[in-house]
Each structure stands twice: as structure tokens, then as C-alpha cells.
Short mmCIF file of C-alpha atoms in Angstrom, two decimals:
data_model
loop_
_atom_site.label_atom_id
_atom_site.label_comp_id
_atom_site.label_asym_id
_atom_site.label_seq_id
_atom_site.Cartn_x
_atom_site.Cartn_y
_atom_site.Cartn_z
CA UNK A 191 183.23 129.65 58.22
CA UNK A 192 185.53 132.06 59.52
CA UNK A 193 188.19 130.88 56.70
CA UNK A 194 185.86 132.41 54.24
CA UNK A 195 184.78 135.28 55.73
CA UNK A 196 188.00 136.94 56.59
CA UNK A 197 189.32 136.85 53.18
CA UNK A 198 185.74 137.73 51.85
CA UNK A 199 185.78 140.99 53.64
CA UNK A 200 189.20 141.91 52.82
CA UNK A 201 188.32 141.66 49.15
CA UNK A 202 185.62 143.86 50.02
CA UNK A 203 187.91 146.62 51.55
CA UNK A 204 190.32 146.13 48.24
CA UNK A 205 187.87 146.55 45.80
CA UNK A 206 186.03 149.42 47.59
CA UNK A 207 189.60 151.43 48.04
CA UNK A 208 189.95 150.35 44.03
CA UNK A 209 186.76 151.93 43.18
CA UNK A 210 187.55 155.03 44.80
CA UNK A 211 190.88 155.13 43.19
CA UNK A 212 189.04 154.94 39.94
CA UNK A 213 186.95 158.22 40.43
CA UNK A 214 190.23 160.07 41.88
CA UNK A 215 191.93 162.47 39.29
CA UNK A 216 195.01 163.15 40.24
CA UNK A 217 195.33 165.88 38.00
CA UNK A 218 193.35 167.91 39.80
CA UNK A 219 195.73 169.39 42.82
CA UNK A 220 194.05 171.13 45.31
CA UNK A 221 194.74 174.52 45.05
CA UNK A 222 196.18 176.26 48.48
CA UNK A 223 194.08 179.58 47.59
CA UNK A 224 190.83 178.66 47.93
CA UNK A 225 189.02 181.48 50.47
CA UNK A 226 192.67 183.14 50.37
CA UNK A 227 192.90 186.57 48.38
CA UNK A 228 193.83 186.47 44.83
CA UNK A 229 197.73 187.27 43.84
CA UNK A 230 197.95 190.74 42.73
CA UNK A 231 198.82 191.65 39.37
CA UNK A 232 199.01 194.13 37.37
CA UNK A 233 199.44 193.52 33.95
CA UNK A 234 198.97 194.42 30.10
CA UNK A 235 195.79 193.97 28.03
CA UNK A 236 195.57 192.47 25.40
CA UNK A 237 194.28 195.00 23.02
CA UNK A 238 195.78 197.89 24.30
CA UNK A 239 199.02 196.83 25.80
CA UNK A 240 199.88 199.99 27.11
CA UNK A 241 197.03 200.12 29.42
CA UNK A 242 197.50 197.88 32.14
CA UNK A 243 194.75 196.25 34.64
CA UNK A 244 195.58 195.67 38.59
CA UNK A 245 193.29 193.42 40.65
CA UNK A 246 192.17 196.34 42.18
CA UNK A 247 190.31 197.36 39.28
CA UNK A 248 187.98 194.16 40.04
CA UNK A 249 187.12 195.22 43.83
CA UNK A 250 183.79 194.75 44.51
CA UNK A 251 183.20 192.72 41.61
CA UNK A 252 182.49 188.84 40.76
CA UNK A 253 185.38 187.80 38.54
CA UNK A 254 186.34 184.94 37.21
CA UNK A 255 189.74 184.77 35.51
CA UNK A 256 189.86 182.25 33.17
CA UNK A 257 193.55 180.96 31.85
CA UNK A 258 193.96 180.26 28.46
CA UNK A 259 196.34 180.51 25.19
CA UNK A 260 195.84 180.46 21.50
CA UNK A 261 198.20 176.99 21.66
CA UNK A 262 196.03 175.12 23.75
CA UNK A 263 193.59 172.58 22.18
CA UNK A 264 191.19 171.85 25.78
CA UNK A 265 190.63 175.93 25.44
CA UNK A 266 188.95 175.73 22.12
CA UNK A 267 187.24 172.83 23.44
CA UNK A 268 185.95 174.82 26.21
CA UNK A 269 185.69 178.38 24.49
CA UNK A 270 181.68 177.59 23.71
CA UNK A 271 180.61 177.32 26.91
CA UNK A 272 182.69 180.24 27.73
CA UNK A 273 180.84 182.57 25.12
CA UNK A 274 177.66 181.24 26.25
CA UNK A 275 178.55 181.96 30.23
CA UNK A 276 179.36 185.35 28.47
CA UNK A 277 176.07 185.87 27.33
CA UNK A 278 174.60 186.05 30.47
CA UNK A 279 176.67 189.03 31.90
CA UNK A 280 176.43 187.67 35.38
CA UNK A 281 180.22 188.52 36.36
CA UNK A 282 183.37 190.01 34.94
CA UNK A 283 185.66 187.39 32.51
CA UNK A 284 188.90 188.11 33.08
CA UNK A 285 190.92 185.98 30.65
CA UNK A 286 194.98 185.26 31.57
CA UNK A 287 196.33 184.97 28.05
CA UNK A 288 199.12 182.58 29.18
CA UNK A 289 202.42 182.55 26.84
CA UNK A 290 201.15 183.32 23.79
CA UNK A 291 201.57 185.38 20.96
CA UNK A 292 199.37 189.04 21.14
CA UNK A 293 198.83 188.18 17.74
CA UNK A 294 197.76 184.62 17.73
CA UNK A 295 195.71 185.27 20.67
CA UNK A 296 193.74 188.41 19.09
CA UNK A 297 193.26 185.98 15.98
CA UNK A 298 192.20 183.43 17.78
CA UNK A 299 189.62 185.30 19.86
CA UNK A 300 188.33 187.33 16.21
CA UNK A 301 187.86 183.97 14.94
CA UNK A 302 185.77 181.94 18.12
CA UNK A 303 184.30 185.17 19.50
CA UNK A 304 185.49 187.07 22.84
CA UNK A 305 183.69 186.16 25.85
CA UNK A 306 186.40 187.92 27.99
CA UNK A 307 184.89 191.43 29.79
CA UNK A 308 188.98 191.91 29.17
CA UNK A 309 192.48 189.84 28.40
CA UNK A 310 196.00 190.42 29.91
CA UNK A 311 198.99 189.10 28.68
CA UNK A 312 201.51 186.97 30.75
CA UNK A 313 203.94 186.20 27.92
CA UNK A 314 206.67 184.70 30.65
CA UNK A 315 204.41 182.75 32.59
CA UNK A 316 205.00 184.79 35.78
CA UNK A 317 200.90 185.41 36.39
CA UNK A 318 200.72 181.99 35.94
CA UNK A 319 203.14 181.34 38.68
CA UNK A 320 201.60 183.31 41.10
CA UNK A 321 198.45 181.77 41.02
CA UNK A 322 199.38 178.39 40.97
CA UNK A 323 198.32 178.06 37.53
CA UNK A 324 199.73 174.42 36.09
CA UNK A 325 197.56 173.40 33.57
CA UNK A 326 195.70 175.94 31.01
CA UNK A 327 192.70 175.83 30.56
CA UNK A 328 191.78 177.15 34.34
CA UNK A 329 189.26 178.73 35.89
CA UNK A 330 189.30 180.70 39.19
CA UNK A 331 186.22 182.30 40.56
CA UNK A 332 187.19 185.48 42.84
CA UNK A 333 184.34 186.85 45.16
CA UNK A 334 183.22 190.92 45.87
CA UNK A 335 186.12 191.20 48.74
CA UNK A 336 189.23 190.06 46.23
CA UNK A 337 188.87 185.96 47.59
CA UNK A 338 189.43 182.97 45.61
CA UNK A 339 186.23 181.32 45.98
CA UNK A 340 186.44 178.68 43.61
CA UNK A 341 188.97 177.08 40.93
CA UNK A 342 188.48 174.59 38.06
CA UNK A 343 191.45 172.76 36.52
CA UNK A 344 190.95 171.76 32.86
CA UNK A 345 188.18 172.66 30.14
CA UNK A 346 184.71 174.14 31.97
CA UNK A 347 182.04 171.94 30.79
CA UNK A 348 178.42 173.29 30.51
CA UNK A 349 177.37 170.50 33.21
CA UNK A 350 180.18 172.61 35.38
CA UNK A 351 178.61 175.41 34.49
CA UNK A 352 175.12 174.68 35.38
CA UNK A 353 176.23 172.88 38.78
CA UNK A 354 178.40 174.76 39.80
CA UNK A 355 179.68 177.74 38.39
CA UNK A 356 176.79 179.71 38.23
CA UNK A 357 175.07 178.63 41.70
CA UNK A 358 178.19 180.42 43.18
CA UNK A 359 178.10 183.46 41.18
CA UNK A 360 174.59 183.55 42.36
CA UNK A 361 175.84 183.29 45.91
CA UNK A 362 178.63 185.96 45.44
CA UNK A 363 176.29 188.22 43.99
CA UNK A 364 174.31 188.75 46.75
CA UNK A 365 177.15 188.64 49.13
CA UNK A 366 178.52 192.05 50.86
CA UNK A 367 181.66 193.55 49.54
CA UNK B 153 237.84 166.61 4.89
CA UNK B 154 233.84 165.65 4.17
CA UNK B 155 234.24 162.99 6.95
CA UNK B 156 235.59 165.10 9.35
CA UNK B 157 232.57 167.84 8.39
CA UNK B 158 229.70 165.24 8.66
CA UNK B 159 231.58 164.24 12.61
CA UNK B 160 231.20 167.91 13.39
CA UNK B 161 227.66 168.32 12.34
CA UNK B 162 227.17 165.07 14.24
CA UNK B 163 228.41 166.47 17.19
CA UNK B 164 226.98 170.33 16.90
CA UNK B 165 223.47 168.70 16.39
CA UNK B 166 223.96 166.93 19.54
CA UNK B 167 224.85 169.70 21.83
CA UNK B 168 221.56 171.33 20.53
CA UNK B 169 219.55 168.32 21.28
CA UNK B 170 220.70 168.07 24.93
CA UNK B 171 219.32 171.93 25.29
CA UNK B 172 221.50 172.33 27.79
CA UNK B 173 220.64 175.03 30.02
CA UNK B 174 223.44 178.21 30.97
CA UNK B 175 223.09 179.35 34.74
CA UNK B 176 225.04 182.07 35.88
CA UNK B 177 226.01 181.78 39.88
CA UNK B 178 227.60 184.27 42.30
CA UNK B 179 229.23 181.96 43.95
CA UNK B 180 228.86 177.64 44.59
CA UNK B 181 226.68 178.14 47.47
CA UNK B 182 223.99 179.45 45.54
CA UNK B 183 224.28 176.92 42.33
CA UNK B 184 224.21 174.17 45.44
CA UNK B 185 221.17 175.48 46.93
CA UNK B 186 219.87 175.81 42.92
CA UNK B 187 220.67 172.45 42.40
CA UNK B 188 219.45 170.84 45.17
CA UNK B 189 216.03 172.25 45.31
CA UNK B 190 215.59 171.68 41.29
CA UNK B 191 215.45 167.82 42.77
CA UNK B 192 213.23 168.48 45.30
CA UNK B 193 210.54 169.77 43.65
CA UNK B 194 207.66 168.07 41.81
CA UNK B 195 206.73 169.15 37.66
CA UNK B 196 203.37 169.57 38.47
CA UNK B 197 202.63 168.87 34.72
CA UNK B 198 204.51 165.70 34.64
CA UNK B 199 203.43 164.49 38.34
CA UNK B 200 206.60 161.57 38.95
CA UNK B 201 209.86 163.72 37.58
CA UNK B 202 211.06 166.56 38.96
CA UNK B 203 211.66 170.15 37.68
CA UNK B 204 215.14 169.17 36.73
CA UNK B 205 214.19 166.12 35.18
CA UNK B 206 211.16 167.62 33.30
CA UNK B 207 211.06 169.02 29.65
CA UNK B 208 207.89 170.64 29.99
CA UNK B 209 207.52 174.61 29.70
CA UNK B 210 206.19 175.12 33.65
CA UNK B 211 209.23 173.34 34.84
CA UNK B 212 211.37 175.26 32.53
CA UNK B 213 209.56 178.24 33.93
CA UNK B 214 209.69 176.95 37.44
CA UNK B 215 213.88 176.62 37.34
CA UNK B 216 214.00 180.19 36.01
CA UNK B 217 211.82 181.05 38.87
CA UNK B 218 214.02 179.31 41.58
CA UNK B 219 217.48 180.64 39.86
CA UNK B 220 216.35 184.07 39.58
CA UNK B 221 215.43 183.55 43.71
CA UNK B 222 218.40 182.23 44.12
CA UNK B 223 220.35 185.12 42.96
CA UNK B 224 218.68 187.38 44.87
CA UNK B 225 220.23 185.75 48.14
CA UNK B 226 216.65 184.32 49.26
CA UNK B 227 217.50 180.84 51.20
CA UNK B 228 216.01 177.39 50.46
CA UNK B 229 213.31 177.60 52.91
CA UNK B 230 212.10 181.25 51.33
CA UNK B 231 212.10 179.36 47.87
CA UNK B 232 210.03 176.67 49.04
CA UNK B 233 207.47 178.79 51.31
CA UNK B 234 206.90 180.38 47.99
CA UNK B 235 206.25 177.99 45.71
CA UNK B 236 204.32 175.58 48.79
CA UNK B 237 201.84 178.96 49.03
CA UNK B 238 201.07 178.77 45.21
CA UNK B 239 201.37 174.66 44.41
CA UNK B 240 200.46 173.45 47.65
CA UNK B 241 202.87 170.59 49.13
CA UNK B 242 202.11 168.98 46.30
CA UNK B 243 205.25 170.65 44.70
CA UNK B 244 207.82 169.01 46.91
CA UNK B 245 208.88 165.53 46.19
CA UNK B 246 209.29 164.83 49.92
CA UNK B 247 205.93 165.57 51.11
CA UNK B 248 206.44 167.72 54.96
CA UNK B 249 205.11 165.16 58.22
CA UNK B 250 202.25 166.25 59.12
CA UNK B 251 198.90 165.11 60.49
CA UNK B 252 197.13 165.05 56.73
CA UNK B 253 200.35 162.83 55.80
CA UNK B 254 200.52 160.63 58.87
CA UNK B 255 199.25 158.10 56.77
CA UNK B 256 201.61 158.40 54.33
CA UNK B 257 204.62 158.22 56.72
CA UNK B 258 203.77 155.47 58.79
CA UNK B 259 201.62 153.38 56.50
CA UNK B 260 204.26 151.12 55.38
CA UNK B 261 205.52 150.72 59.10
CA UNK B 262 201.90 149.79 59.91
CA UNK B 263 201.80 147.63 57.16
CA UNK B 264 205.38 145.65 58.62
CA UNK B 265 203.51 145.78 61.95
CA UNK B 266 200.35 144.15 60.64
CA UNK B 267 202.22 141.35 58.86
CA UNK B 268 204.59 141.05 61.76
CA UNK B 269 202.06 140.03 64.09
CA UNK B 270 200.09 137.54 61.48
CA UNK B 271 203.40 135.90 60.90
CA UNK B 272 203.62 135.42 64.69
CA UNK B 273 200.47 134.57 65.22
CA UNK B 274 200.08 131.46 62.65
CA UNK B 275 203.35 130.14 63.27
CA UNK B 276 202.18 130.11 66.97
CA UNK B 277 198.87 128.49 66.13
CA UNK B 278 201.06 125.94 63.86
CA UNK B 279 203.36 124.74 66.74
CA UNK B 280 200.31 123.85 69.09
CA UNK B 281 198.52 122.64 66.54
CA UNK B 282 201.53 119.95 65.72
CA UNK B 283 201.95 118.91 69.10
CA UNK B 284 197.97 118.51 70.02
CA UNK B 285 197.12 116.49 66.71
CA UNK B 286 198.88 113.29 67.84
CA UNK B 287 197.34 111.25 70.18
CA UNK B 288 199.41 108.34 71.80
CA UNK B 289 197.61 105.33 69.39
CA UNK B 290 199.11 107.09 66.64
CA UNK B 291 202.30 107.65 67.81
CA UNK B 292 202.40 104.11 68.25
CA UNK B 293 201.15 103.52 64.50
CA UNK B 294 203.93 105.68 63.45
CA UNK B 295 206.50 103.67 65.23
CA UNK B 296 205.12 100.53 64.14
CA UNK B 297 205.33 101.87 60.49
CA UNK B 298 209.14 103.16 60.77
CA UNK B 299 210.14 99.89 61.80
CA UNK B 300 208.38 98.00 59.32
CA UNK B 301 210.36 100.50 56.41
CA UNK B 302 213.51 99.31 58.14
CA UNK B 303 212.93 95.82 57.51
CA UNK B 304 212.44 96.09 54.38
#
């Protein structure tokens, strides 16, 4: 009996560690600045480049800053829900134009609609850098005191919107600063 | 004259296809440390080749980062604290010992252990096994057998 229960068991612990394998994206790395506070920058918007915004500017505030770029396809894909989350003005939408062209990126947002509150530009990539940032589109939820709360790698979806973007907004609203 | 154009062009197009790119040193300490931590660390993008390996445009970004570190004297460990605080140790290709790696370290040496011991352990169970079976009537059938293949 034993001779069939051993290896029956063992096939049991394979396929379980298999099936959890299966739901693991390893895309997604965890991020090393969640409830750490957001980089600083201080950079150029996008429609008036010589006025520049510092994360300072957002103190007190419930930001999210949203990475994106006129080039990348999962950003259109996820630009909907984005206008939509807009609608609701519950917190500030930063969006981190990531190496793109000012022009492409100002087309791009006259033609889909602009849910951003404001754009900067990071033409090198150096924004980017600091925050970790190593796919676009991503989406970093920063909290009254100036603390990565939350981030989302790839396209928001409306489900991720519903479950869990906007429960936390919720929470950070209320929250002290 | 035409052949010798067309082995140029040959040539010329292939020194733009390797996009090689130019890196300017103060001195070969700092291209070593350059060099060595371009194959250390992980292209997040492209998660099994490294940022020298890699074509894509973070790990283009990511050398410029490290070379313009470099030149400003900061050492390998100041280059790595950096990028660890932004990537996480997912960045480096040799991921740091530590208890959330444990695993990771020692699994395979767990894994020799385990099959160490079943080896052990079955060949042990074999050898009593072969001398237990036999019982002294079959010996004696054996025997018996032997001989009769020998007449034969």
C-alpha cells in the first residue's frame, strides 16, 4: 500500500507547486518602494515645458503617477479606464511621459482625451530610473505624507480599478497628512 | 573598382549593425569596474540576459546610468546600493544570501542530501533483502540445478 501512496503524494506536491507556478507572473517584480517615500523629481510639463513640477507640489495630496508614452501599445489599451478614473476627480493623475516625443505625446493625448490633472516629460529615462520604472504602462499610488502606497505593473484594468485602486484612494483620503 | 565598393559597403553596414557602443574611461580601473558590473546585473525587461547582453532601451539606459556613475569615482558597491534601492535584488544576476534566498542557496544541496540518503537507504534495504530471501532448501535447489547445467 505504502508503494502507492508515497509516489501518490509526491505527485500531489508536484502538481500543487505546478499550479502555483501557473498563477505566478514573473513580470511583475516587487517593487522595493512600497510604504517608502516617492523619488523626488522635479521636472518639465508637458504643455508648458518651462514650468516645472517637484513632488513637493503634491504634499498633502493623493497622487497617482501613472507612466506612459505615445509609443506604447498596453497604454492605449489602458488609456479608457484611465479617462474614466479621471472622471471621478478622486485624486491627482500625474502622468510620467516616458521617452517620448512632446509632440507625439500632446497628439496622442488631443486625440484619446487627457485624464492627467498634469504630464512631465522624462525624455532620457532618468524619472524612470529613479522609480524603478521597467515596464510602461505603470501605475504608482502615492499617499497624503509623499509614500508609495501602491504600484501596478502593466495596463490598469477596470476590474483593478474597482478592486483595488479606488478602495485605497478611499483609504488615503481619509488618512492624516 | 565596383567589387572593391560593394566589400566596403559590406563591411560599413556591418559596423552599424553591431551598434557598437563608445565609452570614454579615466583610467582601466573604472572601465573594469564598468565592465564587470554590466554582467552582473539583470535587464529587467528581458529577465535571463544581462544589461550588457540586452538590446532593449532600459538596459541601454541602465549602462549609461552605471558609466556615467562610474565616472564620477562612485565604487561598485555605491552602483549597486543604487540600483538594488530602485529594482530590488531582482537586478543582480547573483541574487545576495539571505534568509528570503536561503532556499535558493541551499535547495540544490538539499536536494543532493535528499537523494543521497534514498540512494543509501534502498541499496541498504537491497543487500538484506538478498541475503534473507534464500532459505537453505533453495540453496540446495540451486546447487542441484548448477550441476545439472554442467552435465549437460
Amino acid at each position: 500500500m505504502l508503494k502507492y501512496i508515497v509516489p501518490f503524494i509526491l505527485f500531489i506536491i508536484l502538481a500543487v507547486l505546478l499550479a502555483v507556478g501557473l498563477t505566478l507572473k514573473p513580470g511583475d517584480i516587487p517593487s522595493p518602494f512600497i510604504n517608502k517615500p516617492a523619488p523626488a523629481f522635479f521636472a518639465p510639463k508637458l504643455d508648458a515645458p518651462d514650468v516645472k513640477l517637484a513632488t513637493v507640489d503634491l504634499k498633502g495630496k493623493v497622487w497617482l503617477l501613472n507612466v506612459w508614452a505615445s509609443w506604447c501599445a498596453s497604454c492605449r489599451a489602458e488609456h479608457p479606464v484611465l479617462n474614466q478614473l479621471a472622471q471621478q476627480k478622486l485624486a491627482v493623475i500625474v502622468g510620467l511621459n516616458y521617452k517620448d516625443d512632446p509632440d507625439d505625446a500632446k497628439n496622442w493625448l488631443a486625440r484619446l482625451g487627457n485624464p492627467y490633472t498634469v504630464s512631465i516629460m522624462d525624455r532620457e529615462g532618468r524619472i524612470g530610473i529613479d522609480w524603478g520604472v521597467y515596464g510602461v504602462p505603470e501605475t504608482f499610488v502615492v499617499d497624503k505624507k509623499g509614500i508609495i502606497r501602491h504600484k501596478h505593473t502593466g495596463p490598469v484594468t477596470s476590474e483593478d480599478v474597482q478592486k483595488t485602486l479606488l478602495p485605497l484612494i478611499a483609504q488615503l483620503l481619509v488618512e492624516n497628512s | 573598382m565596383k567589387y572593391f565598393a560593394a566589400v566596403y559597403l559590406l563591411f560599413a553596414s556591418l559596423a552599424v549593425l553591431a551598434g557598437v557602443e563608445y565609452r570614454e574611461f579615466a583610467n582601466p580601473r573604472q572601465q573594469e569596474i564598468y565592465e564587470t558590473l554590466i554582467k552582473e546585473l539583470r535587464c529587467l525587461v528581458c529577465q535571463n540576459q544581462t544589461i550588457a547582453d540586452s538590446n532593449a532601451d532600459l538596459a541601454a539606459d541602465l549602462r549609461r546610468q552605471v558609466h556615467e556613475m562610474v565616472q564620477q569615482g562612485k565604487s561598485k558597491e555605491d552602483i549597486i546600493r543604487f540600483l538594488t534601492d530602485r529594482y530590488g535584488d531582482f537586478v543582480l544576476y547573483n541574487p545576495p544570501f539571505k534568509p528570503l534566498t536561503l532556499l535558493l542557496w541551499l535547495g540544490p544541496l538539499l536536494f543532493l542530501s535528499i537523494g543521497l540518503i534514498s540512494v543509501f537507504v534502498i541499496i541498504r534495504r537491497k543487500k538484506t533483502q538478498a541475503v534473507a530471501v534464500l532459505s537453505a532448501e533453495q540453496h540446495e535447489k540451486i546447487r542441484s540445478l548448477l550441476e545439472e547445467g554442467d552435465q549437460s
